[in-house]
Short mmCIF file of C-alpha atoms in Angstrom, two decimals:
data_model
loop_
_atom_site.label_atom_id
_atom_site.label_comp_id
_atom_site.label_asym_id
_atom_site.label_seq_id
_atom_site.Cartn_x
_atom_site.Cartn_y
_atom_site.Cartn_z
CA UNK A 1 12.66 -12.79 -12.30
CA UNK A 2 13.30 -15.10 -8.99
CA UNK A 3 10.98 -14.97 -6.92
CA UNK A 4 12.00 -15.65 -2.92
CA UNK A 5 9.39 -17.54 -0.68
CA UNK A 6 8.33 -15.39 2.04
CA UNK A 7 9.89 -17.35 4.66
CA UNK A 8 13.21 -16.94 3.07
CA UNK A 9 12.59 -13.49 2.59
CA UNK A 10 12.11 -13.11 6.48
CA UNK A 11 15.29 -15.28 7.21
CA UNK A 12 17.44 -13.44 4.99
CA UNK A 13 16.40 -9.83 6.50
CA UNK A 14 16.69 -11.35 10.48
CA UNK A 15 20.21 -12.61 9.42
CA UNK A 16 22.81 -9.59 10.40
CA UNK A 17 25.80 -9.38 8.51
CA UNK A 18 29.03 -10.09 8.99
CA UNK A 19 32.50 -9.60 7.75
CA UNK A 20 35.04 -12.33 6.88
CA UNK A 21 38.53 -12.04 5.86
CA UNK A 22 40.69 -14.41 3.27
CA UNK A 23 43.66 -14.95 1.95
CA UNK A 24 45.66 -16.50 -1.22
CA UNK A 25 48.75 -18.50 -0.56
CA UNK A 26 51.40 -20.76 -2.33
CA UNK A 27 51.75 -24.34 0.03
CA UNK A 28 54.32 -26.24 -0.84
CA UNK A 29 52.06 -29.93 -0.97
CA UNK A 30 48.90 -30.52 -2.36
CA UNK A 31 45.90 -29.73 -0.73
CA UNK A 32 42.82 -32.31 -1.56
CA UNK A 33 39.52 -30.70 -3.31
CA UNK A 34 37.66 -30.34 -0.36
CA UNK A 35 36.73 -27.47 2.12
CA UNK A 36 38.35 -27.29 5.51
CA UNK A 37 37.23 -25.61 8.66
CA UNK A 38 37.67 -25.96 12.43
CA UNK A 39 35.20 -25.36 15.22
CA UNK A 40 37.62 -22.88 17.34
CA UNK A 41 36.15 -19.24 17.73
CA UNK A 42 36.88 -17.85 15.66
CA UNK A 43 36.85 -20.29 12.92
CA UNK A 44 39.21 -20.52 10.16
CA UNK A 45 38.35 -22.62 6.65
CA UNK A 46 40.80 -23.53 3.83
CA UNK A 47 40.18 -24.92 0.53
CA UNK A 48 42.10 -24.96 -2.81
CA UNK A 49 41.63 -22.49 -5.23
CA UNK A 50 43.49 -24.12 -7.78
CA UNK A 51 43.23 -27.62 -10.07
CA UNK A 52 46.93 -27.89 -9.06
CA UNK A 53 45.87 -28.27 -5.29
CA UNK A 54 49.32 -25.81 -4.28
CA UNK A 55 47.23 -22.42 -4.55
CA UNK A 56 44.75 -22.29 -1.60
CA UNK A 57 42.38 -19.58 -0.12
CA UNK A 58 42.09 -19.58 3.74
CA UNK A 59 39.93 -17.56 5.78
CA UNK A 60 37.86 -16.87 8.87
CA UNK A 61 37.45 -14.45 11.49
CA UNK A 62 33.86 -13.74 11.03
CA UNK A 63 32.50 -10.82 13.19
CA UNK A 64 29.14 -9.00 12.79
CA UNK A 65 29.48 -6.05 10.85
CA UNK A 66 30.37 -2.98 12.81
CA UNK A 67 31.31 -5.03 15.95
CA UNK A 68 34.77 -6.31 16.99
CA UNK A 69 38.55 -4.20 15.82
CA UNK A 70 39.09 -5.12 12.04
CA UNK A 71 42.41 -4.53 12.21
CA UNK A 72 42.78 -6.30 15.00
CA UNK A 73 41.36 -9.12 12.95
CA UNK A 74 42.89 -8.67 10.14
CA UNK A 75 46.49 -7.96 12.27
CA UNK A 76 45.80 -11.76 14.25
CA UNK A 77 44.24 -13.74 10.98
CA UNK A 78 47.39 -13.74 8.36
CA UNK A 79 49.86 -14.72 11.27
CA UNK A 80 47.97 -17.59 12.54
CA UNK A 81 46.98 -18.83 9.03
CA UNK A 82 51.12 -19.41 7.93
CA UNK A 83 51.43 -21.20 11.32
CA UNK A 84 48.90 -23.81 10.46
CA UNK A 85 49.64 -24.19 7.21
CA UNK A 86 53.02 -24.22 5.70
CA UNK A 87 52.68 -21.18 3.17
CA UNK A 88 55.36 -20.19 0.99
CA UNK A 89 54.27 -16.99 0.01
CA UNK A 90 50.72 -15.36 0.13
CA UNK A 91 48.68 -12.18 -0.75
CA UNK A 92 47.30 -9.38 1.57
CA UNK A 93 44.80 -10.46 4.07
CA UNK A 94 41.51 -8.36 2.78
CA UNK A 95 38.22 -8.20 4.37
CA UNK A 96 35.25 -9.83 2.42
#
């Protein structure tokens, strides 16, 4: 068994937590292996989720849990994700 130090223990309880959403998508060049993100709020984050670099997971749109319209989220986080990158097809936007 793991034990936690108590300071982490008392971080990890203050921390509230939050929701996230992601997506899969085909892009039609190669991403690099590396993680993405952007400072905007609210932040979005790409990386690859394939060796082949042309299968990536994006996501963003943190909120704290029980605050904010998820389907307002959800509705505003697949659109702007296709404009930034140039997606050829991707999966359902799901919550995370």
């Amino acid at each position: 068994m793991v034990v936690m130090p108590a300071d982490a223990q008392r971080l990890y309880l203050q921390t509230p937590p939050y929701q996230s959403y992601v997506v899969a998508a085909k892009i039609a060049t190669e991403l690099p292996d590396a993680l993405f993100w952007d400072d905007s709020d609210p932040h979005y984050y790409v990386r690859r989720a394939t060796v082949d670099g042309r299968t990536i997971l994006a996501g963003g749109r943190d909120h704290r849990t029980g605050y904010g319209d998820e389907t307002q989220a959800l509705a505003e986080f697949k659109p702007a994700g296709k404009q930034k990158l140039k997606c050829k097809s991707s999966s359902s936007a799901t919550r995370t």
